[in-house]
XYZ file of C-alpha atoms in Angstrom:
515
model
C -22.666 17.592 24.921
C -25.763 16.509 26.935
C -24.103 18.306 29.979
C -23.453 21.498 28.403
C -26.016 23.401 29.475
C -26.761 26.100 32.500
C -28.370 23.508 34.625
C -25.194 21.565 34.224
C -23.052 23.747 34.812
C -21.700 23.960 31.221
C -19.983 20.536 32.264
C -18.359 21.839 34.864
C -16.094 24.036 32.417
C -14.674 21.229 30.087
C -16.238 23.043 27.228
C -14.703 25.765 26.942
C -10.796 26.277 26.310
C -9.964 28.726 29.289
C -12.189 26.651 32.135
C -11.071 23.533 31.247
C -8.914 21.640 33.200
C -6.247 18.341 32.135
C -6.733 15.134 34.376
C -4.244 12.435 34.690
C -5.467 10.099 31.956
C -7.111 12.804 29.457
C -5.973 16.130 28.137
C -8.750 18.830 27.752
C -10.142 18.990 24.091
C -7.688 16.348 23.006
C -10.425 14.110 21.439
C -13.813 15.600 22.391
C -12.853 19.389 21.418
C -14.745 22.168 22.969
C -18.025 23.732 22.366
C -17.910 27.053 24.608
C -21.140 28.413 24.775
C -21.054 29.332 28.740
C -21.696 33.638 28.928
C -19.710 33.676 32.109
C -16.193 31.921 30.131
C -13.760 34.548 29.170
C -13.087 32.513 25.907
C -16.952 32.330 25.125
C -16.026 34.863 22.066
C -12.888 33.029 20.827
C -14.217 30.112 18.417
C -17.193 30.358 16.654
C -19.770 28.270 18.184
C -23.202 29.110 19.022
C -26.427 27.394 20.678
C -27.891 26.697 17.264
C -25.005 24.684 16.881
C -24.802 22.847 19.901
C -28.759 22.274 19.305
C -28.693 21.328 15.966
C -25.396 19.659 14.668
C -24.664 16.346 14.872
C -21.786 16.905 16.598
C -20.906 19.800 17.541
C -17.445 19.216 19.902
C -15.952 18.260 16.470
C -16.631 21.911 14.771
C -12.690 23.136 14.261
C -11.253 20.046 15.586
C -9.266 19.142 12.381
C -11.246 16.214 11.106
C -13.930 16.224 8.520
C -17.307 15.422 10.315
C -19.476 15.009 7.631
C -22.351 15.736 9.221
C -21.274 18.907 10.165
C -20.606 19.882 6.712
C -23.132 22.055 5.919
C -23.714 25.827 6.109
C -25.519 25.298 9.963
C -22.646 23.888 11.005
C -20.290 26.347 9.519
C -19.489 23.597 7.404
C -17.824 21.435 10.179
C -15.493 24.644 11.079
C -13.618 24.806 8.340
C -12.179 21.313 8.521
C -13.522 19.756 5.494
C -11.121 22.541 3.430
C -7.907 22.191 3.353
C -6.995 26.153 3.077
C -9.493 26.676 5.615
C -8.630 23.589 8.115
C -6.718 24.398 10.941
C -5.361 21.521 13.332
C -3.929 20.840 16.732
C -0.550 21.830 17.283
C 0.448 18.644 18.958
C -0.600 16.590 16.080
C 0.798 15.967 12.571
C -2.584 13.340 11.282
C -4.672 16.540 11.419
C -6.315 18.049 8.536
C -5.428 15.485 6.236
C -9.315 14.320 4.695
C -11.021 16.943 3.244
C -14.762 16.992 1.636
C -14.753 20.999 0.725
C -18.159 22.132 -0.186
C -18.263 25.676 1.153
C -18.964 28.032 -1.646
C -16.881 31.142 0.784
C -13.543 28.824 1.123
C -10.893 30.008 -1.557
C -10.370 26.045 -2.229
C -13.545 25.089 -3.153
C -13.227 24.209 -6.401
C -9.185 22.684 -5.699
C -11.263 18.666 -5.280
C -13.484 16.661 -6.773
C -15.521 16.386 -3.983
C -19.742 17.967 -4.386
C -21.969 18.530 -2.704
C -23.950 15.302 -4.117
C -21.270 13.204 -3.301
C -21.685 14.671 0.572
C -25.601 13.630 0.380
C -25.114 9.997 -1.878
C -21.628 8.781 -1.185
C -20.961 7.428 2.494
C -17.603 8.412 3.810
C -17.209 11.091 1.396
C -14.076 11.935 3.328
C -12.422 8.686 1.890
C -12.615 10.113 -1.409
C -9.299 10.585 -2.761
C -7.495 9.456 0.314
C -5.265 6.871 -1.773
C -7.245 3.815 -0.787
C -10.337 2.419 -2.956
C -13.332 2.037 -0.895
C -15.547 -0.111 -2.710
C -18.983 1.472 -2.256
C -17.049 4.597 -3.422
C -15.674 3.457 -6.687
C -18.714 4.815 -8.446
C -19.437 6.992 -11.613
C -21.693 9.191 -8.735
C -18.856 9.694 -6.204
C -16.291 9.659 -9.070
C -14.547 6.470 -8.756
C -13.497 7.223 -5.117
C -11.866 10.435 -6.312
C -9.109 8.017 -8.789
C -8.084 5.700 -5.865
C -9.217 2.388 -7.287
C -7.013 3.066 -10.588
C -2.911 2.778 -9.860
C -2.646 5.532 -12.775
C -4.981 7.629 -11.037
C -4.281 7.262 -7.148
C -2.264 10.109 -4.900
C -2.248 9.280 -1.432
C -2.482 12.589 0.396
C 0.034 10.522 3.335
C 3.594 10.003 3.613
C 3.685 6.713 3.951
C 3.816 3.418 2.070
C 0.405 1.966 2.850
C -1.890 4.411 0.310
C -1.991 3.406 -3.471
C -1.271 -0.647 -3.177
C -4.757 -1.863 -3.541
C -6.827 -1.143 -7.055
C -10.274 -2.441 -9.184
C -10.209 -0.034 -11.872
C -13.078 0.368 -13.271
C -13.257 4.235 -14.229
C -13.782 4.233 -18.274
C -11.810 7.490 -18.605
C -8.506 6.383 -16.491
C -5.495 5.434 -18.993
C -4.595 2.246 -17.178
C -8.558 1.242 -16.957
C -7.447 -1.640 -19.399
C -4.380 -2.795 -17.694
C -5.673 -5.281 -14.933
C -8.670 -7.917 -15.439
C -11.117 -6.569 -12.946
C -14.551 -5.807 -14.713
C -17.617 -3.488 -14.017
C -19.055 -6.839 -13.288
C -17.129 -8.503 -10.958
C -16.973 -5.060 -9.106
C -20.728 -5.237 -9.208
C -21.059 -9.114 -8.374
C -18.026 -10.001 -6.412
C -17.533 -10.171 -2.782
C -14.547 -8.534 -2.351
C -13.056 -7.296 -6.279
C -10.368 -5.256 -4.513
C -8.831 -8.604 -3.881
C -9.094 -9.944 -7.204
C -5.381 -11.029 -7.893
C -4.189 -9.782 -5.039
C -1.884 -13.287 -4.246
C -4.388 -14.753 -2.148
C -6.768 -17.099 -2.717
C -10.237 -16.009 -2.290
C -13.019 -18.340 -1.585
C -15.744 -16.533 -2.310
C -13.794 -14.889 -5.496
C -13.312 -18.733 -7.340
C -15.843 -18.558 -9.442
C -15.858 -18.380 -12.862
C -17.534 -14.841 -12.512
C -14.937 -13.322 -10.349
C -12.340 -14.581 -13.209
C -11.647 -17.666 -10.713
C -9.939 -14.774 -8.286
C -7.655 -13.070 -10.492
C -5.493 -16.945 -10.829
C -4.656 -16.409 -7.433
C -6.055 -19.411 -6.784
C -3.927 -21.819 -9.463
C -0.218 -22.246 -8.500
C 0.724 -21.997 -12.309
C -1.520 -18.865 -12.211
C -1.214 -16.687 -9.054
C 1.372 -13.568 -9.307
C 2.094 -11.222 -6.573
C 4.607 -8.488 -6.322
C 5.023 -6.920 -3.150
C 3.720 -3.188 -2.824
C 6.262 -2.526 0.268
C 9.731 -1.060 -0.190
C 11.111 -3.580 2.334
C 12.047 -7.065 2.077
C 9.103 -9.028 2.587
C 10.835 -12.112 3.832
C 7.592 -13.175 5.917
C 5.071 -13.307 2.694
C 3.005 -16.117 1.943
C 1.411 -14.763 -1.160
C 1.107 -17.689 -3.510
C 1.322 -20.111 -0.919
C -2.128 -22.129 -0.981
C -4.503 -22.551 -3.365
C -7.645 -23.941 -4.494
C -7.270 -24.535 -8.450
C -10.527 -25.112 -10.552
C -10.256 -22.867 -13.158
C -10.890 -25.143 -16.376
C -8.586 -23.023 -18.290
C -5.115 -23.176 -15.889
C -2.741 -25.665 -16.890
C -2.374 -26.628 -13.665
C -5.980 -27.481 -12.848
C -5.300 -31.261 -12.811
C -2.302 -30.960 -10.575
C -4.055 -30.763 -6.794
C -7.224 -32.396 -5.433
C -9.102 -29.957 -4.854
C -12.585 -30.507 -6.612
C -15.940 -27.854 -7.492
C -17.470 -29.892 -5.077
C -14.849 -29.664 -2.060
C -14.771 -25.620 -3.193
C -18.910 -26.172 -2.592
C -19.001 -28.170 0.581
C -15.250 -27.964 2.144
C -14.823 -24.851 4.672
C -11.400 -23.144 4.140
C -10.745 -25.303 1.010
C -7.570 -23.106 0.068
C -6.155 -24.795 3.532
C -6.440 -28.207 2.631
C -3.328 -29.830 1.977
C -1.383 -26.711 3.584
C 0.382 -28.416 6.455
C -1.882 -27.701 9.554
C -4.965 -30.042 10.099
C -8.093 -28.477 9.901
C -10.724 -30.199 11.790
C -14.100 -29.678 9.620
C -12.234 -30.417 6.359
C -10.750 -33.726 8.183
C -13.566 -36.150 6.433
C -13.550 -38.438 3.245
C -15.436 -35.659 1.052
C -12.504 -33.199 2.127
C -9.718 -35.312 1.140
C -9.126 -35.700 4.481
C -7.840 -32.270 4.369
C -5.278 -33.157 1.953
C -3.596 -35.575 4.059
C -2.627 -32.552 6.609
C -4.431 -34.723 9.477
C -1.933 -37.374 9.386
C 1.818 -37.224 10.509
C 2.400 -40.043 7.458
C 0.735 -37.561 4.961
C 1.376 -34.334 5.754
C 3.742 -32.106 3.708
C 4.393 -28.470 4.487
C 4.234 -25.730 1.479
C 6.162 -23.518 3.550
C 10.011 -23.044 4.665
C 9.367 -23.915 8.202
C 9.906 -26.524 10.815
C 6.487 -25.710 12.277
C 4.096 -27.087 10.216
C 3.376 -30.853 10.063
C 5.737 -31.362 12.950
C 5.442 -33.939 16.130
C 6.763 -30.881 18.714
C 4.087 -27.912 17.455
C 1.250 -29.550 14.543
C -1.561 -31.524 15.003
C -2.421 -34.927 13.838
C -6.134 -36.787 13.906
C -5.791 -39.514 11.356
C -8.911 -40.424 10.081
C -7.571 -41.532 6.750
C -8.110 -45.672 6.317
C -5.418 -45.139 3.586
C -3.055 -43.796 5.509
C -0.340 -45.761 6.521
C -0.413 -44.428 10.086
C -4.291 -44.611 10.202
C -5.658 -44.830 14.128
C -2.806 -42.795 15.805
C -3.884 -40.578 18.558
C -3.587 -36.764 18.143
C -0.481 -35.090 18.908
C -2.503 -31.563 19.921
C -5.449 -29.793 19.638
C -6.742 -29.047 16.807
C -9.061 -26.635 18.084
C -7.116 -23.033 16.301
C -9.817 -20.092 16.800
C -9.937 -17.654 14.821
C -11.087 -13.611 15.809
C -14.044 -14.424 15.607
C -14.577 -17.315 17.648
C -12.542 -16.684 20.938
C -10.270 -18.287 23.280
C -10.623 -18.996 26.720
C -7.500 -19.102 29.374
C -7.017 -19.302 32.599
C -4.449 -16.887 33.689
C -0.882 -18.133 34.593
C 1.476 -16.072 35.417
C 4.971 -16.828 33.297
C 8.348 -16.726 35.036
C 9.620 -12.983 34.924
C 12.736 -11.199 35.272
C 10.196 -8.903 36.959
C 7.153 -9.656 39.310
C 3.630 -9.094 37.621
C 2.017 -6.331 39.413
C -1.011 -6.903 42.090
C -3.657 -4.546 43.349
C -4.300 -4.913 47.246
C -7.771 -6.684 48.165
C -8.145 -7.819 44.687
C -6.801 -10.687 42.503
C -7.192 -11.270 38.886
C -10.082 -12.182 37.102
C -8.479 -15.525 35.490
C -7.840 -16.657 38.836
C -11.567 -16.189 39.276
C -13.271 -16.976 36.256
C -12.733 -18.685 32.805
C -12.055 -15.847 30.508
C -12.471 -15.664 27.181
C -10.582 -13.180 24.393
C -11.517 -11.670 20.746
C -10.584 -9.080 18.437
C -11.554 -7.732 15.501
C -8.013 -8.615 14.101
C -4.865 -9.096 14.413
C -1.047 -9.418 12.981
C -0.873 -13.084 11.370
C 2.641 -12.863 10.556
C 4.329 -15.398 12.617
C 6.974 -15.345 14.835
C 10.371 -15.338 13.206
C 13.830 -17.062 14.041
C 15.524 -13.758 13.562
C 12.857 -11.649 15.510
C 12.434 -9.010 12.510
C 8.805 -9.336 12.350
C 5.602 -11.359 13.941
C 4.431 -12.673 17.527
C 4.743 -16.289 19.535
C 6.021 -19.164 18.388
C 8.002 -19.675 15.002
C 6.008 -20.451 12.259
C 2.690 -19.521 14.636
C -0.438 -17.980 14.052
C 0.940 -14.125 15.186
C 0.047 -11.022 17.199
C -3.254 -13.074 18.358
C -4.967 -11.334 21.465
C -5.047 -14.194 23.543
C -1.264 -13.621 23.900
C -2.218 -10.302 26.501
C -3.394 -13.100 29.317
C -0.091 -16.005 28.540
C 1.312 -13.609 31.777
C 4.581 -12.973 29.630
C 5.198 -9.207 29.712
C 9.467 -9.249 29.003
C 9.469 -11.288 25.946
C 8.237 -8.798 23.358
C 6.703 -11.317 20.898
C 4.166 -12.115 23.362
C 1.772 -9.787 22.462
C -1.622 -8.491 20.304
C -1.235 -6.656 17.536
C -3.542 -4.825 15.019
C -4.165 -1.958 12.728
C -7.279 -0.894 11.062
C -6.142 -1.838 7.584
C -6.570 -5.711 8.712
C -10.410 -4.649 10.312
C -12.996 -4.657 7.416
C -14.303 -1.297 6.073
C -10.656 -0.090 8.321
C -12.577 0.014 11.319
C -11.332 -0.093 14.685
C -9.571 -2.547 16.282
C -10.984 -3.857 19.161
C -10.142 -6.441 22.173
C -12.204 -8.055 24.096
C -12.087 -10.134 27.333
C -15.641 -12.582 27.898
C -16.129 -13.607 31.945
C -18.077 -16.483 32.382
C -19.169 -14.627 35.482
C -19.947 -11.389 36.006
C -17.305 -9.676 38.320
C -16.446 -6.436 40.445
C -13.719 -4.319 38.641
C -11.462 -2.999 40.988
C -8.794 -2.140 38.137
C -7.313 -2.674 35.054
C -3.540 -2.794 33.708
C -2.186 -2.516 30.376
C 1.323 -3.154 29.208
C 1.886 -1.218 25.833
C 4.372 -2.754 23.300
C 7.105 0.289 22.521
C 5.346 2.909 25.473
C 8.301 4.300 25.968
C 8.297 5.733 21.911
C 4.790 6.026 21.069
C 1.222 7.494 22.308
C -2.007 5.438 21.718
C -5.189 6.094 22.969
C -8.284 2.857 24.221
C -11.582 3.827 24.800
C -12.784 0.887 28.044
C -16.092 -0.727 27.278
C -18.035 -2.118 30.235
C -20.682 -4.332 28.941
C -20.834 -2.936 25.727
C -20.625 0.957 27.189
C -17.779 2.985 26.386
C -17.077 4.441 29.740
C -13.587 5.715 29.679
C -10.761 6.831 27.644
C -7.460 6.525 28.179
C -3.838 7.979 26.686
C -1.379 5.564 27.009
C 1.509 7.515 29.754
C 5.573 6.253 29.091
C 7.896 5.455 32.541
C 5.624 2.345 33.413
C 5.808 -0.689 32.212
C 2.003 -1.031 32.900
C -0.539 1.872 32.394
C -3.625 1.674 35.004
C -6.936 2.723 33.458
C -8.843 3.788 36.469
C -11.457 1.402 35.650
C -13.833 0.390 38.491
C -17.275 -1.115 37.715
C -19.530 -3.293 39.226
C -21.279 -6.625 37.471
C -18.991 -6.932 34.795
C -19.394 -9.257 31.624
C -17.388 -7.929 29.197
C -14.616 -5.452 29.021
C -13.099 -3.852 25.289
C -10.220 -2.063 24.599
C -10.920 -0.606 21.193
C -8.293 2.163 19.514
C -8.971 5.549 18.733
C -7.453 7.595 15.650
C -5.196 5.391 14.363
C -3.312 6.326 11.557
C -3.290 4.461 8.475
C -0.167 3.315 8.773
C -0.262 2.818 12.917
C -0.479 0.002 14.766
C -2.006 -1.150 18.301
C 0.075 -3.616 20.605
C -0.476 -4.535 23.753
C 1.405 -6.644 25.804
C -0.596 -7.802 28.857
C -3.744 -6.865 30.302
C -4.485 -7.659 33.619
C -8.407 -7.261 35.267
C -8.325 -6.943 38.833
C -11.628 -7.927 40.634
C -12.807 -8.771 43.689
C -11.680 -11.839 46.077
């Protein structure tokens, strides 16, 4: 928008409908929209912007675009175009996730009065689009933005999708819903809990096991924890009710594992101590010596696997004097990152069917430079024997992202994968690759899991600035993002509009730099 002005040039035309023109990796107005406000622009009559719009809303390329802007909800903005009503909303052709969310406050659209939604809830309630969209949002479930519109109350939720992902997830606290009685979740844990839409959810909480949070719903008490799965499909990869972290005075089965208040106070990850994988920080006398997972004499798996405490894939650091095999020298590293703390690989290219592709006068950067790889999240089911579901190795840790720079680009559970329902607040998902020195960019590959079938869209980030965006193209095993850039730290992939029910994968992603 700063460019679309005389001076400028009106952007050169990319503004307005009839002057702009589609380049190989974008498609004019399919995520930035137009604003045409250019006098000499045959279309400059056909939509209904104006300069007090382009001077005054937030963002004014999203007027008429089919999504709810909220900040262009109000009567300057011509309340967002229309998009926050659903009879008024009018979408892209090419695209059935369109005019979906809907925050209708415009007193001349014949729909007004067809939601819940008011104008208070625009000015109080953040993400007033959210209301009602069949999943509860925490800081909406509030007498002010009526309890997110019913979605925190199973007798109350309609997911506006057709899918299976909206209406699984409740804390229903609403006095006047009929099933407000029929789970344990309280005004008070809602108000005092860390995370109440996860009260008895089958997982064990930390930061829910306290006597306030109703000790996590019992999810963290084998005798206690209940889950029934939400999904119309076998769920032969769940590990609800798995591990646990029982000190609820009450459960019958308090007495029947170590685990102590005090291990629950000073233990990290104190639901994964005696789970079968040995976790470093809890590997110490006050831990239990992490439940004997640390030793190959000691260890005993709770799941039906042959991964977990085993001699080919675990990982063993006895430190137990009253273990039997005390003193023997790790099997492994014990050294399993998590998202947020990431990886570092050198790149080594795996033995292909197919030759990994090259870029003359450059090589890649792990050839170069230790690189290291987050994301904001990813798949954690693990592989699987019969291939059905998960990433890597059987019984492993999933879609993580370091598996885009293993150089395996055939074998398609080699590979990240993520969707905004596993990001917290369902933000983005985002990858990102850490030089230890900054490079040239010459170029940048991608290999997209299922390319061939499906569209996704990356906006690049060079050292924190988004500087392009790309639509994934089908008929190439890897997409090139026309990314060249000079002192380079950091580069992130991070997805645009996903779908609620949509997921990211990539494959491999190769940085070409400099020799």
């Amino acid at each position: 928008m700063d460019n679309n002005n005389a001076a400028c040039a009106y952007d050169g035309g990319d503004c307005c409908e009839c002057t702009c023109e589609d380049t190989p990796n974008n498609k004019c107005g399919r995520w930035s929209g137009f604003a045409c406000i250019d006098p000499e622009a045959p279309c400059v009559d056909d939509d209904s912007f104006t300069v007090d719009m382009i001077d005054n809303c937030d963002y004014p390329g999203g007027i008429g675009d089919g999504w709810c802007d909220e900040d262009n909800n109000n009567e300057l903005c011509a309340y967002d175009g229309g998009d926050c009503c659903e009879c008024t909303c009018e979408g892209s052709e090419d695209d059935d996730w369109h005019c979906r969310n809907f925050a209708c406050v415009d007193p001349n659209a014949p729909c007004v009065d067809d939601d819940s939604v008011t104008i208070d809830m625009i000015e109080n309630c953040s993400w007033s689009t959210g209301i009602g969209d069949g999943y509860c949002s925490e800081n909406l479930n509030t007498p002010e933005c009526a309890y997110d519109g019913g979605d925190c109350c199973s007798c109350t939720c309609e997911s506006p999708y057709d899918d299976d992902w909206g209406c699984m997830w409740f804390a229903c606290i609403d006095p006047e819903a009929a099933c407000v009685d029929d789970d344990d979740i309280t005004v008070d844990m809602f108000e005092n809990c860390e995370y109440p839409v996860d009260i008895g959810n089958g997982w064990c909480d930390e930061a829910n096991n306290i006597e306030a949070c109703g000790y996590d719903g019992g999810d963290c008490c084998e005798c206690t924890c209940e889950y029934e799965s939400p999904y119309d499909w076998d769920d032969d990869w769940d590990y609800h009710c798995m591990e646990f972290a029982c000190i609820d005075p009450s459960a019958p089965c308090v007495d029947d594992d170590d685990i102590t208040v005090d291990m629950v106070e000073n233990c990290g990850y104190v639901s994964g101590i005696g789970n079968g994988w040995c976790d470093r920080n809890n590997n110490k006398e006050e831990c239990g010596y992490d439940g004997g997972d640390c030793c190959s004499c000691t260890c005993e798996s709770p799941y039906d696997d042959d991964y977990s405490c085993s001699s080919e894939y675990g990982s063993f650091d006895c430190k137990d004097p009253n273990a039997s095999c005390f003193g023997e020298e790790p099997t492994g590293s014990d050294d399993f990152s998590t998202d947020d703390q990431p990886m570092s690989y050198e790149f080594v290219p795996w033995e292909e069917t197919e030759a990994l592709p090259t870029v003359d006068g450059a090589v890649e950067v792990g050839t170069k430079t230790e690189v290291g790889v987050s994301s904001t999240a990813h798949d954690v089911r693990p592989g699987m024997s019969s291939g059905d579901a998960g990433c890597g190795e059987v019984g492993g840790l999933g879609c993580t992202a370091t598996n885009t720079r293993d150089g395996i680009f055939s074998e398609i559970e080699s590979r990240w994968s993520c969707a905004t329902k596993l990001v917290d607040d369902e933000g983005p998902c985002q990858i990102e690759f850490t030089f230890a020195e900054p490079q040239t960019i010459m170029d940048i590959q991608v290999a997209f899991w299922k390319g061939n079938e499906r569209t996704r869209t990356l906006e690049v980030h060079i050292n924190g600035e988004m500087t392009h965006t790309h639509e994934s193209y089908a008929d190439a095993t890897f997409n090139t993002l026309g990314v060249t850039a000079t002192d380079v730290s950091t580069v992130m992939l991070e997805s645009v509009a996903l779908l609620s029910d949509e997921w990211i994968s990539l494959i491999e992603v190769l940085i070409f730099v400099t020799p």
